[in-house]
Structure formats: C-alpha cells, structure tokens
Amino acid sequence: VSTLLHYIAFCRTILHNRLSPKEAVKGHHMIHRFFALISLALLALMAPATAQEPLRIEIDNPNIEPDSPVQFSDWKAINAQALVTGSVSTAGDDQIVVKFRLFDVFSESQLGEGLQFVGSRAGWRRMAHKVADAVYSRITGEGAYFDSRLVYVSESGPKNARSKRIAIMDYDGANNQFLTTDQSIVLAPRFSPDGNRVIYTSYETGFPKIYVLDIGTVSRQILSDQPGTMSFAPRFAPDGQSVIYSLTTGSNTDLYKLSINGGAPQQLTSDPTIETAPSFAPDGSQIVFESDRSGTPQLYVMPSGGGAALIAFTKQNRGRFHIGVMNADGSGERLLTASFLDEGPTWAPNGRVINRANKSHKDHHYENPSNSRPACRSHGPVRLFGRAFQPKPLGYSRRRRRWRRRGWRHHHRRAGPQFGRVLQSDHRRPGAFRRRHLDPDARGPRDAGPTGRLAEHEPVLYRDHRRPCR
Amino acid sequence: VTVGFTMTPDAKPEINSIRLINAEGGTGAAVDRAYETARRAIIRCGSSGFGLPADKYDQWRGVEVKFNGVEVKFNATTKEIR
C-alpha cells in the first residue's frame, strides 16, 4: 500500500505543480519521508497484534511417518536446524525396516532422498549408526564415523599386577569383545584399513614381537620372527598389503617394511640412532617417524614422493601432555588438548576427529600398588574445528605465510563477523586496504599478498567457527 | 478438544491459564474427560519446561493445542517399535 501511495503522490507532484521530473524528485523526498513515517507507525501498531497470536498446534496423529508433510514453522520456532523423520517396523520373523528422511528446516527442503534400511533384529544398533552416518555426511558433506569400531588395550587390576588385553568395541562403547587373554603384555593395537585384522605388539615370547590377529576367527600369527630381535610399533600401509615397524637388532633400532603375506623385510632407515613409531601418510607416499638422531626425540618425515598430510602427535611440555596436529613440513603446529595424560592419537576414518587415550589427574591418585582400584583411562574423541587444519599446499612464500598467520590471530581476537571491517581495523598495516581501492593497477604483488590471502582464507575459517558442534 | 494456555519465560505452562477453548463431537462427559486428559498431559510434559528458545518467547507465550483423535489408529496386526 505504501509503495502504491508513493507512486500516486509522485505522479501528482509532477502533474499539479508542473515540475520537471528532477524537481519533482526533490519534492518527492519529503513525501517519501512522510510515507515512511506512516509505514513505521502502521508496523508499530501491527507488531503487538502479531506477537499475541497464540502458537497453534494440532495433535491429530501421533505417528509421524516419513511421508507426512513437515510443519517447518513449528520446527523453526524451537530453533531446530535439521529434522529427521522416520519409522521402524518389523517385517517377517527376523527383519526390521528403518525408513527416514532428513530435512533442512531453514531452507524448508529435504536433504537428499529418503532412505530405507532392511536388516535383522540383532543388527538394530548397526542400522541406527548407519542412519546417523547418513545424516552426518549429508549435513557436513564428509565421511561419517558412527558405524565404526575402536580397538584398544583394556587394562585391569592394580598397578603391580596389571593385566592387559586387546579388545574391540563399537564407536559408542557397546559390543565390547576381548581378543587376547591377559597372560602377556600387549601394546598399540591398530586396525587394518579394511577393519578385518588387528596388528599389535605382544611380549608373549618374553620379547616384543608383532602379531596379526584376524577379528572374525580370533586367530593370530606372528608377523616377523627373526631370532634375537625385537619388533614393535607396527602400522599398516593404507593399501593394507604391507606393514611398517621398528626392529631392534643388538642395540640399534631401525624402520622396516614387510609384506603382510610374508617375504623378506625391507630396511627403510639405517642410522645408529633409534628410529621408531612410523606411520604412513593417507596416500602412502610419506612416512612420519620418531628419531633421536638430533639428540632429542623429534618427528621426521621420510620423503617418498609429493603430497601433504597432517600429522597427529603427542607432546610433553611443562609436565602436561598435549595432543597436537601439524602439517607434514612441520608448520602450523596446533595443540588440541592439554591434560595430565593424553596419548596415542588416532584418526577417525573421515580425518575430522582424533581419538586419544586420556587419564585425568584424579585417576592418577588411585594408581599406586597398595590400592587395588584400577586407574581409569578413558577414550575420547577430539574434534578438529575449521578447515585450517586440513592439508595445505606447500610452496607459498614465507612472507605470505606470515601474513596469513597474522590474519588468523587478528581475526580470532576481534571475532568480528564482518570480514571487511577486520581488514580496515588492522592497525599493523594501515592503508593497505585503501591503497587497493585507489590504485588497483599499480599495486604490486606484495600488497596483493595480505589482502588476497585473507580474503581467500578467512571466510572459510569463519564459517566453520560458527558451527562447532557436529 | 482445543486447549489454550500461556507459558512462563522459562517455557513452563502456567497451570492456572489452562482452559478449554473449543470442543467438537462427543457428549459433555466425554469432552470433560478429554479436556482433563489433555490438561494432565500439558502439566506433566511441561513440568521441567519444554526447552524452547527464550528469544522467541513472543511466538510461544500463548499456545493453543488441538487434540484431534480422528486419525489415531490402533493396528493390532503390525507391531511397531517407536
């Protein structure tokens, strides 16, 4: 109505006063303001009326089927961001059918197509995790990890008679199953990439040796049995066909690679120092390992081709343990946790979450030989926020990197949602923003660096920052 | 039956405000019984608050719930897990 009145008034100004359209526009500004005031007043009158309208809900059918129409306004009212509708029903003797649909409440649209899972009654937990996986990957666009398992060392008993067993469990702790007896010390179990086998170190023979255990049959075999040696810290290659590990002969420890089907081990390092804890990059092109060749334990990357990766590691600093990640070239180190004892970081299959073993300071008090109460060690995931943790291409100049880091910190301190504002208030580089506008052609690549870098990276960072809980 | 009530800012129903607004079909005794059941359901479900966003208090301050039993079916042949 306001727009229509506007238009009529504008035409009348021109006709009755015989003004040129330019003059009319000037006069029209006053009318414009007048109508704007009227519109505001109308809005002010209407606002309380809409606010007092009660929320009307009809409860007619207690069963919300996957195909029922969704009342998006109701879900918006309680700030729900996503909505899953579904049903579980039985079919036949031993079958359950799970149907579900996922909706984006704010765009009022369905995310992907409706899905149906049919499985046995005994497998209902697995199906629930499959639904969670589908929801997670549709919302985030990344691989999910709810339908995954953990392999770990279960410890029980007092500290002077601690028994250790390899065990597997579902991601949420259910379906715990012990794979070894408590007769010998076991260490560092790892899944094969297909999840069918576990590789670990056992002191069964009195010396550390590597064993491969088949989860389906719970049968195990020794991987490499060279007399007079100790082998430990095994990891599967990403293709699951070979294993890298540490082998100690005499007083020297080096890295070796061995095919899972046997054959002769291949020596990867030959240093008089200790090389251990090897791990493949996800693409299999690089190996990260620990060595004391510099005098103190440090991480090294064995270059075997290109590619960048993220390395998760444990760091001890001033009596506290940290789980951290860094780029394969050692840059971008970021500590994710700080606690009395955090160790053994492992990646979730989608590369977004790290699992680690954690022991709190309180638990430590229980861990003395006179107390029979076992120390409580828990597993817990650590989420990686932000794409800043993802592999970055190497080969940018040091100057650019410095700028990017400065941008990152600056952004964090101010936490301003407006990216342009952050740039303008950057007191360390006054004028950079303005210069870009005044003289775009003459600006050298050095000025383009900071603005270009920031513009490229910060919005991504900010977007991730806004949705930390997935 | 349609039952109206108002809510406190911490998303709990104000018990004194629960009232019968409308009823269709059924005798007076059946309406009374349906209303009493609906009233109990609102009080019991809302005793610890419905967990609604405080910034939208204007939207859910007053609520009218229509309890419609027409589509409620009891199917004895297929057992459903919920």
Coordinates of C-alpha atoms in Angstrom, one line a residue:
Chain A
V1 CA 0.0 0.0 0.0
S2 CA 2.8 2.3 0.9
T3 CA 4.5 1.8 -2.4
L4 CA 1.3 2.4 -4.3
L5 CA 0.6 5.6 -2.4
H6 CA 4.1 6.6 -3.1
Y7 CA 3.7 6.3 -6.8
I8 CA 0.4 8.2 -6.9
A9 CA 1.9 11.0 -4.9
F10 CA 4.9 11.2 -7.2
C11 CA 2.7 11.5 -10.3
R12 CA 0.6 14.1 -8.6
T13 CA 3.6 16.2 -7.8
I14 CA 4.6 16.3 -11.4
L15 CA 1.1 16.9 -12.8
H16 CA -0.2 19.5 -10.4
N17 CA 2.9 21.6 -9.9
R18 CA 4.1 21.2 -13.5
L19 CA 7.6 20.5 -12.3
S20 CA 10.3 18.8 -14.2
P21 CA 10.9 15.3 -13.0
K22 CA 14.2 16.4 -11.5
E23 CA 12.5 19.0 -9.3
A24 CA 9.7 16.5 -8.6
V25 CA 12.2 14.0 -7.2
K26 CA 13.4 16.7 -4.8
G27 CA 9.9 17.4 -3.6
H28 CA 9.2 13.8 -3.6
H29 CA 11.8 13.1 -1.0
M30 CA 9.7 14.8 1.6
I31 CA 6.7 12.8 0.6
H32 CA 8.8 9.7 0.8
R33 CA 9.8 10.5 4.4
F34 CA 6.2 11.2 5.2
F35 CA 5.0 7.8 4.0
A36 CA 8.0 6.1 5.5
L37 CA 6.8 7.5 8.9
I38 CA 3.3 6.3 8.2
S39 CA 4.6 2.8 7.4
L40 CA 6.6 2.7 10.6
A41 CA 3.6 3.8 12.6
L42 CA 1.5 1.1 10.9
L43 CA 4.1 -1.5 11.7
A44 CA 4.3 -0.4 15.3
L45 CA 0.5 -0.8 15.6
M46 CA 0.5 -4.2 14.0
A47 CA 3.5 -5.6 15.8
P48 CA 1.8 -6.3 19.2
A49 CA -1.1 -7.9 17.4
T50 CA 1.1 -10.5 15.7
A51 CA 3.0 -11.1 18.9
Q52 CA -0.1 -12.0 20.9
E53 CA -1.3 -14.6 18.3
P54 CA -1.0 -17.9 20.1
L55 CA 1.1 -20.7 18.7
R56 CA -1.5 -23.2 17.3
I57 CA -0.6 -26.9 17.3
E58 CA -2.8 -29.7 16.2
I59 CA -2.2 -33.1 17.6
D60 CA -4.1 -35.5 15.4
N61 CA -1.8 -38.4 14.5
P62 CA 0.8 -39.5 17.0
N63 CA 2.7 -41.3 14.3
I64 CA 4.8 -39.0 12.2
E65 CA 5.6 -41.1 9.1
P66 CA 8.5 -40.4 6.8
D67 CA 6.0 -39.3 4.2
S68 CA 3.9 -36.9 6.4
P69 CA 4.2 -33.3 5.4
V70 CA 6.6 -31.4 7.7
Q71 CA 5.4 -28.3 9.6
F72 CA 8.6 -26.3 9.1
S73 CA 7.3 -23.3 11.0
D74 CA 6.9 -25.4 14.2
W75 CA 10.5 -26.6 14.0
K76 CA 11.8 -23.1 13.3
A77 CA 10.1 -21.9 16.4
I78 CA 12.2 -24.2 18.6
N79 CA 15.4 -23.4 16.5
A80 CA 15.8 -26.9 15.2
Q81 CA 18.3 -26.8 12.3
A82 CA 17.8 -30.2 10.9
L83 CA 14.9 -32.7 11.2
V84 CA 14.9 -36.4 10.8
T85 CA 11.5 -38.2 10.4
G86 CA 11.3 -41.9 10.2
S87 CA 9.8 -45.2 11.3
V88 CA 10.9 -48.6 12.4
S89 CA 8.7 -51.6 11.7
T90 CA 9.1 -55.3 11.8
A91 CA 8.7 -57.5 8.7
G92 CA 8.7 -61.2 8.6
D93 CA 10.2 -63.2 11.5
D94 CA 13.6 -61.5 11.9
Q95 CA 13.6 -58.3 9.9
I96 CA 13.3 -54.7 10.8
V97 CA 12.7 -51.9 8.3
V98 CA 14.0 -48.5 9.0
K99 CA 12.8 -45.6 6.9
F100 CA 13.9 -42.0 7.3
R101 CA 14.1 -38.6 5.7
L102 CA 16.3 -35.7 6.5
F103 CA 15.2 -32.0 6.2
D104 CA 16.9 -28.7 6.3
V105 CA 14.5 -26.7 8.5
F106 CA 15.6 -23.2 7.5
S107 CA 15.5 -23.8 3.7
E108 CA 12.4 -25.9 4.1
S109 CA 13.8 -28.6 1.8
Q110 CA 14.7 -32.2 2.0
L111 CA 18.4 -33.1 2.2
G112 CA 19.0 -36.0 -0.2
E113 CA 16.4 -38.7 -0.8
G114 CA 14.5 -40.8 1.7
L115 CA 16.4 -44.0 2.7
Q116 CA 15.3 -47.4 3.8
F117 CA 17.4 -50.0 5.6
V118 CA 16.3 -53.6 6.0
G119 CA 18.2 -55.8 8.4
S120 CA 18.0 -58.4 11.1
R121 CA 16.6 -57.6 14.5
A122 CA 20.0 -58.3 16.1
G123 CA 21.6 -55.7 13.9
W124 CA 19.4 -52.8 15.0
R125 CA 22.2 -50.9 16.6
R126 CA 24.3 -51.1 13.4
M127 CA 21.3 -49.8 11.5
A128 CA 20.9 -46.8 13.9
H129 CA 24.5 -46.0 13.4
K130 CA 24.0 -46.2 9.6
V131 CA 21.2 -43.7 9.8
A132 CA 23.4 -41.4 11.9
D133 CA 26.2 -41.8 9.4
A134 CA 23.9 -40.8 6.5
V135 CA 22.6 -37.8 8.4
Y136 CA 26.1 -36.7 9.3
S137 CA 27.5 -37.0 5.8
R138 CA 24.5 -35.3 4.3
I139 CA 24.8 -32.3 6.6
T140 CA 28.6 -32.0 6.6
G141 CA 29.4 -33.4 3.2
E142 CA 32.1 -35.5 4.8
G143 CA 32.6 -39.2 5.6
A144 CA 31.0 -40.3 8.9
Y145 CA 32.4 -42.4 11.7
F146 CA 29.4 -43.6 13.9
D147 CA 29.4 -47.0 12.3
S148 CA 33.0 -47.7 13.2
R149 CA 34.8 -49.7 15.8
L150 CA 37.7 -49.0 18.1
V151 CA 40.5 -51.4 19.1
Y152 CA 42.2 -50.7 22.3
V153 CA 44.1 -52.2 25.3
S154 CA 41.9 -53.0 28.2
E155 CA 43.7 -52.6 31.5
S156 CA 42.6 -54.1 34.8
G157 CA 44.0 -54.9 38.2
P158 CA 46.3 -53.0 40.5
K159 CA 49.4 -51.3 39.1
N160 CA 51.9 -54.0 40.3
A161 CA 49.8 -56.8 38.7
R162 CA 48.2 -55.0 35.8
S163 CA 46.7 -57.3 33.1
K164 CA 46.3 -56.0 29.6
R165 CA 44.1 -57.4 26.8
I166 CA 43.4 -56.3 23.3
A167 CA 39.7 -55.5 22.9
I168 CA 37.4 -54.1 20.3
M169 CA 34.2 -52.1 20.8
D170 CA 31.7 -50.0 18.8
Y171 CA 32.4 -46.3 18.5
D172 CA 30.0 -45.7 21.4
G173 CA 31.4 -48.3 23.7
A174 CA 28.9 -51.1 23.1
N175 CA 29.7 -54.7 21.9
N176 CA 32.9 -54.9 23.8
Q177 CA 34.9 -58.0 22.9
F178 CA 38.2 -59.2 24.2
L179 CA 40.6 -60.6 21.6
T180 CA 43.5 -61.8 23.7
T181 CA 43.9 -63.3 27.1
D182 CA 45.6 -61.4 30.0
Q183 CA 48.6 -63.7 30.1
S184 CA 51.1 -61.3 28.4
I185 CA 51.6 -57.6 27.9
V186 CA 50.1 -56.2 24.7
L187 CA 50.7 -52.8 23.2
A188 CA 49.5 -50.4 20.5
P189 CA 46.8 -52.3 18.5
R190 CA 45.9 -51.0 15.1
F191 CA 43.2 -51.9 12.6
S192 CA 44.0 -52.9 9.0
P193 CA 42.4 -50.5 6.5
D194 CA 39.6 -53.0 5.8
G195 CA 38.9 -53.4 9.5
N196 CA 39.2 -57.2 9.4
R197 CA 42.6 -57.6 11.1
V198 CA 44.4 -56.0 14.0
I199 CA 48.1 -55.7 14.3
Y200 CA 49.7 -55.3 17.7
T201 CA 52.9 -55.9 19.8
S202 CA 52.9 -58.7 22.4
Y203 CA 55.5 -59.8 24.9
E204 CA 54.3 -63.4 24.7
T205 CA 57.7 -64.8 24.0
G206 CA 59.4 -62.5 26.5
F207 CA 60.5 -60.1 23.8
P208 CA 58.3 -57.7 21.9
K209 CA 57.0 -59.3 18.7
I210 CA 54.4 -58.2 16.2
Y211 CA 51.2 -60.3 15.8
V212 CA 48.5 -60.1 13.2
L213 CA 45.0 -61.1 14.6
D214 CA 42.0 -61.9 12.4
I215 CA 38.9 -60.5 14.1
G216 CA 36.4 -62.9 12.5
T217 CA 38.2 -66.1 13.7
V218 CA 40.1 -64.5 16.6
S219 CA 43.2 -66.4 15.4
R220 CA 46.6 -64.8 15.4
Q221 CA 50.0 -65.3 13.9
I222 CA 53.4 -63.8 14.5
L223 CA 54.4 -61.4 11.7
S224 CA 58.2 -61.5 11.7
D225 CA 60.1 -64.0 13.8
Q226 CA 63.8 -63.3 13.4
P227 CA 65.6 -64.8 16.4
G228 CA 67.4 -62.4 18.6
T229 CA 65.5 -59.3 17.5
M230 CA 62.6 -57.2 18.9
S231 CA 59.9 -55.8 16.7
F232 CA 57.3 -53.3 17.7
A233 CA 55.3 -50.2 16.8
P234 CA 53.7 -51.7 13.7
R235 CA 51.4 -49.8 11.3
F236 CA 49.5 -50.9 8.2
A237 CA 50.1 -49.2 4.9
P238 CA 47.0 -47.5 3.5
D239 CA 46.5 -50.4 1.0
G240 CA 46.6 -53.0 3.8
Q241 CA 49.2 -55.1 2.0
S242 CA 52.3 -54.2 4.0
V243 CA 53.3 -53.2 7.5
I244 CA 56.0 -50.8 8.7
Y245 CA 57.5 -51.3 12.1
S246 CA 60.6 -50.9 14.2
L247 CA 63.1 -53.7 14.5
T248 CA 65.9 -53.8 17.1
T249 CA 69.0 -55.9 16.4
G250 CA 71.7 -55.6 19.0
S251 CA 71.4 -52.1 20.3
N252 CA 70.2 -50.4 17.1
T253 CA 66.6 -49.8 16.1
D254 CA 65.6 -49.1 12.5
L255 CA 62.5 -49.0 10.4
Y256 CA 61.5 -51.9 8.2
K257 CA 58.7 -52.7 5.8
L258 CA 57.2 -56.2 5.4
S259 CA 54.5 -57.6 3.1
I260 CA 51.6 -59.0 5.1
N261 CA 51.9 -62.2 3.1
G262 CA 55.4 -62.8 4.2
G263 CA 58.7 -62.4 2.3
A264 CA 61.9 -60.6 3.3
P265 CA 61.6 -57.4 5.3
Q266 CA 62.8 -54.3 3.5
Q267 CA 65.0 -51.9 5.6
L268 CA 63.9 -48.3 5.3
T269 CA 66.4 -46.5 7.6
S270 CA 70.0 -47.3 8.6
D271 CA 71.1 -44.9 11.3
P272 CA 73.0 -45.7 14.5
T273 CA 70.2 -44.0 16.5
I274 CA 66.7 -45.1 17.4
E275 CA 64.0 -44.8 14.7
T276 CA 60.6 -45.8 15.8
A277 CA 56.8 -45.1 15.8
P278 CA 56.4 -45.0 12.0
S279 CA 53.1 -44.1 10.3
F280 CA 52.1 -43.7 6.7
A281 CA 50.6 -40.6 5.2
P282 CA 47.0 -41.4 4.0
D283 CA 48.1 -41.6 0.4
G284 CA 51.0 -43.9 1.3
S285 CA 53.6 -41.6 -0.2
Q286 CA 55.3 -40.4 3.0
I287 CA 56.2 -41.9 6.3
V288 CA 56.4 -39.9 9.6
F289 CA 58.5 -41.4 12.4
E290 CA 60.3 -40.5 15.6
S291 CA 64.1 -40.4 15.9
D292 CA 66.6 -39.2 18.4
R293 CA 69.3 -38.6 15.7
S294 CA 69.5 -34.9 16.8
G295 CA 69.9 -35.8 20.4
T296 CA 66.3 -35.4 21.5
P297 CA 63.2 -37.2 20.2
Q298 CA 61.8 -35.4 17.2
L299 CA 59.4 -36.2 14.4
Y300 CA 60.8 -36.7 10.9
V301 CA 59.2 -37.3 7.5
M302 CA 60.7 -39.7 5.1
P303 CA 60.0 -38.2 1.7
S304 CA 58.8 -40.7 -0.8
G305 CA 57.0 -38.6 -3.3
G306 CA 54.9 -35.5 -3.1
G307 CA 51.7 -34.7 -1.3
A308 CA 51.0 -33.1 2.0
A309 CA 49.4 -34.6 5.1
L310 CA 48.5 -33.8 8.7
I311 CA 50.4 -35.4 11.5
A312 CA 48.9 -36.1 14.9
F313 CA 51.3 -36.4 17.7
T314 CA 51.8 -36.4 21.5
K315 CA 53.8 -33.6 23.0
Q316 CA 55.0 -33.2 26.6
N317 CA 55.5 -29.7 27.8
R318 CA 56.0 -28.5 31.4
G319 CA 54.6 -31.6 32.9
R320 CA 51.4 -31.7 30.8
F321 CA 50.5 -33.8 27.8
H322 CA 49.1 -32.4 24.6
I323 CA 47.6 -34.0 21.5
G324 CA 48.6 -31.8 18.5
V325 CA 48.4 -31.7 14.8
M326 CA 50.8 -30.1 12.2
N327 CA 51.5 -30.1 8.5
A328 CA 53.9 -32.6 7.1
D329 CA 56.5 -29.9 6.7
G330 CA 56.3 -29.1 10.4
S331 CA 54.4 -25.8 10.0
G332 CA 51.1 -25.0 11.5
E333 CA 51.5 -26.9 14.8
R334 CA 48.4 -26.7 16.8
L335 CA 47.8 -28.3 20.2
L336 CA 44.3 -29.6 20.6
T337 CA 44.2 -30.9 24.2
A338 CA 46.0 -30.2 27.4
S339 CA 45.7 -32.6 30.3
F340 CA 47.5 -34.7 32.9
L341 CA 48.0 -37.5 30.4
D342 CA 46.8 -37.6 26.8
E343 CA 48.4 -40.0 24.4
G344 CA 48.1 -42.3 21.4
P345 CA 46.2 -40.1 19.0
T346 CA 44.5 -42.0 16.1
W347 CA 42.5 -40.6 13.2
A348 CA 38.8 -41.3 12.6
P349 CA 38.3 -42.7 9.1
N350 CA 37.0 -39.3 7.8
G351 CA 40.0 -37.4 9.1
R352 CA 37.9 -34.9 11.0
V353 CA 38.1 -36.4 14.5
I354 CA 41.0 -37.7 16.6
N355 CA 40.6 -40.3 19.3
R356 CA 43.0 -40.4 22.2
A357 CA 43.6 -42.1 25.4
N358 CA 43.1 -39.9 28.4
K359 CA 43.9 -40.1 32.1
S360 CA 42.9 -37.4 34.5
H361 CA 45.0 -36.2 37.4
K362 CA 42.4 -37.6 39.8
D363 CA 42.7 -41.1 38.4
H364 CA 46.4 -40.9 39.0
H365 CA 45.9 -40.9 42.7
Y366 CA 44.3 -44.3 42.6
E367 CA 47.2 -45.7 40.7
N368 CA 49.5 -46.9 43.5
P369 CA 50.4 -50.5 44.3
S370 CA 48.6 -50.6 47.7
N371 CA 45.4 -49.5 46.1
S372 CA 43.6 -52.3 44.3
R373 CA 41.3 -49.9 42.4
P374 CA 42.4 -49.8 38.8
A375 CA 43.2 -46.4 37.2
C376 CA 40.5 -45.2 35.0
R377 CA 41.7 -44.5 31.5
S378 CA 39.1 -43.3 29.0
H379 CA 39.0 -42.8 25.3
G380 CA 37.5 -39.7 23.9
P381 CA 37.3 -38.0 20.5
V382 CA 38.8 -34.6 19.8
R383 CA 37.2 -32.7 17.0
L384 CA 39.2 -30.6 14.6
F385 CA 37.5 -27.3 14.1
G386 CA 37.9 -25.5 10.9
R387 CA 39.5 -26.2 7.6
A388 CA 42.7 -24.5 8.7
F389 CA 43.7 -28.0 9.9
Q390 CA 43.4 -29.6 6.5
P391 CA 46.4 -30.2 4.4
K392 CA 47.6 -27.1 2.7
P393 CA 49.7 -27.0 -0.4
L394 CA 53.3 -26.3 0.3
G395 CA 55.4 -23.8 -1.6
Y396 CA 53.9 -20.5 -0.7
S397 CA 56.5 -17.9 0.3
R398 CA 57.4 -17.3 3.9
R399 CA 56.1 -13.7 3.7
R400 CA 52.7 -14.9 2.6
R401 CA 52.6 -17.4 5.4
R402 CA 53.4 -14.8 8.0
W403 CA 50.6 -12.7 6.8
R404 CA 48.2 -15.4 6.8
R405 CA 49.1 -16.3 10.4
R406 CA 48.7 -12.7 11.4
G407 CA 45.3 -12.6 9.8
W408 CA 44.3 -15.7 11.7
R409 CA 45.2 -14.3 15.1
H410 CA 43.7 -10.9 14.4
H411 CA 40.5 -12.5 13.3
H412 CA 40.3 -14.6 16.4
R413 CA 40.9 -11.7 18.8
R414 CA 38.3 -9.5 17.3
A415 CA 36.0 -12.3 16.3
G416 CA 34.2 -9.7 14.1
P417 CA 31.7 -11.2 11.8
Q418 CA 32.4 -8.7 9.0
F419 CA 35.5 -9.6 7.2
G420 CA 35.9 -6.2 5.6
R421 CA 35.9 -4.5 8.9
V422 CA 38.7 -6.7 10.2
L423 CA 40.9 -5.6 7.4
Q424 CA 40.2 -1.9 7.8
S425 CA 41.0 -2.0 11.5
D426 CA 44.2 -3.8 11.0
H427 CA 46.5 -1.3 12.8
R428 CA 49.6 -3.1 11.8
R429 CA 49.1 -2.3 8.2
P430 CA 47.4 1.0 7.9
G431 CA 46.4 2.0 4.4
A432 CA 46.7 -1.4 2.8
F433 CA 43.0 -1.6 2.2
R434 CA 42.6 1.8 0.9
R435 CA 45.6 1.6 -1.5
R436 CA 44.0 -1.4 -3.1
H437 CA 41.0 0.7 -4.0
L438 CA 42.7 3.8 -5.2
D439 CA 45.3 2.3 -7.4
P440 CA 44.4 -1.2 -8.3
D441 CA 46.6 -1.4 -11.4
A442 CA 49.7 -0.1 -9.8
R443 CA 49.6 -2.3 -6.7
G444 CA 52.5 -4.7 -6.6
P445 CA 52.2 -8.4 -5.8
R446 CA 53.4 -7.6 -2.3
D447 CA 50.3 -5.6 -1.5
A448 CA 48.1 -8.1 -3.1
G449 CA 49.6 -10.7 -0.8
P450 CA 47.9 -9.9 2.5
T451 CA 44.5 -8.8 1.2
G452 CA 44.4 -11.7 -1.2
R453 CA 45.5 -14.2 1.4
L454 CA 43.0 -13.0 4.0
A455 CA 40.1 -12.9 1.5
E456 CA 40.9 -16.4 0.4
H457 CA 41.1 -18.0 3.8
E458 CA 39.1 -16.1 6.5
P459 CA 35.6 -16.6 5.3
V460 CA 36.2 -20.4 5.3
L461 CA 37.5 -20.2 8.8
Y462 CA 34.6 -18.1 10.0
R463 CA 32.0 -20.4 8.5
D464 CA 33.5 -23.3 10.3
H465 CA 33.8 -21.4 13.5
R466 CA 30.0 -20.7 13.6
R467 CA 29.1 -24.4 13.7
P468 CA 31.4 -26.0 16.1
C469 CA 29.2 -28.9 17.2
R470 CA 28.5 -31.5 14.6
Chain B
V1 CA -10.8 -30.5 22.2
T2 CA -8.8 -27.4 21.8
V3 CA -6.9 -26.4 24.9
G4 CA -5.2 -23.0 25.4
F5 CA -2.6 -21.9 27.9
T6 CA 0.1 -19.4 28.4
M7 CA 3.7 -20.1 29.2
T8 CA 6.3 -18.6 31.6
P9 CA 9.6 -17.3 30.0
D10 CA 11.3 -20.5 31.2
A11 CA 8.9 -22.4 28.9
K12 CA 6.7 -24.0 31.6
P13 CA 2.9 -23.9 31.2
E14 CA 1.1 -21.7 33.7
I15 CA -1.3 -24.2 35.2
N16 CA -4.0 -21.6 36.1
S17 CA -4.1 -20.5 32.5
I18 CA -5.0 -23.9 31.0
R19 CA -8.6 -23.6 29.7
L20 CA -10.9 -25.4 27.3
I21 CA -11.4 -23.3 24.2
N22 CA -13.5 -25.4 21.9
A23 CA -14.8 -29.0 21.6
E24 CA -16.3 -30.8 18.6
G25 CA -18.3 -34.0 18.7
G26 CA -18.9 -36.1 21.8
T27 CA -21.0 -35.6 24.8
G28 CA -20.3 -33.3 27.7
A29 CA -18.9 -36.0 29.8
A30 CA -16.5 -37.2 27.0
V31 CA -15.4 -33.6 26.4
D32 CA -14.7 -33.2 30.2
R33 CA -12.7 -36.4 30.2
A34 CA -10.7 -35.4 27.0
Y35 CA -10.0 -32.0 28.5
E36 CA -8.8 -33.4 31.8
T37 CA -6.5 -35.8 30.0
A38 CA -5.1 -33.0 27.8
R39 CA -4.6 -30.8 30.8
R40 CA -2.7 -33.6 32.7
A41 CA -0.6 -34.2 29.6
I42 CA 0.3 -30.5 29.3
I43 CA 1.2 -30.2 33.0
R44 CA 3.2 -33.5 33.1
C45 CA 5.2 -32.8 29.9
G46 CA 5.9 -29.2 30.8
S47 CA 6.8 -29.7 34.5
S48 CA 10.5 -29.2 33.8
G49 CA 10.0 -26.8 30.9
F50 CA 9.7 -27.5 27.2
G51 CA 13.2 -26.2 26.4
L52 CA 12.1 -23.5 24.0
P53 CA 14.3 -20.6 22.8
A54 CA 13.9 -17.6 25.0
D55 CA 14.4 -15.2 22.2
K56 CA 11.2 -16.3 20.6
Y57 CA 9.1 -16.0 23.7
D58 CA 6.6 -13.9 21.8
Q59 CA 5.9 -16.7 19.5
W60 CA 5.2 -19.4 22.1
R61 CA 3.9 -17.3 25.0
G62 CA 0.4 -18.3 24.2
V63 CA -0.3 -21.8 22.9
E64 CA -3.4 -23.5 21.6
V65 CA -3.3 -27.2 21.2
K66 CA -6.0 -29.1 19.3
F67 CA -6.2 -32.7 20.3
N68 CA -7.8 -34.5 17.4
G69 CA -8.4 -38.2 17.8
V70 CA -9.9 -38.8 14.4
E71 CA -6.7 -40.2 12.8
V72 CA -5.5 -42.2 15.8
K73 CA -5.5 -45.8 14.7
F74 CA -4.7 -48.9 16.7
N75 CA -3.4 -51.6 14.4
A76 CA -3.1 -54.8 16.2
T77 CA -1.6 -56.8 13.3
T78 CA 1.7 -54.9 12.7
K79 CA 3.7 -54.2 15.8
E80 CA 5.6 -51.0 15.5
I81 CA 8.7 -50.0 17.5
R82 CA 9.0 -46.4 18.4

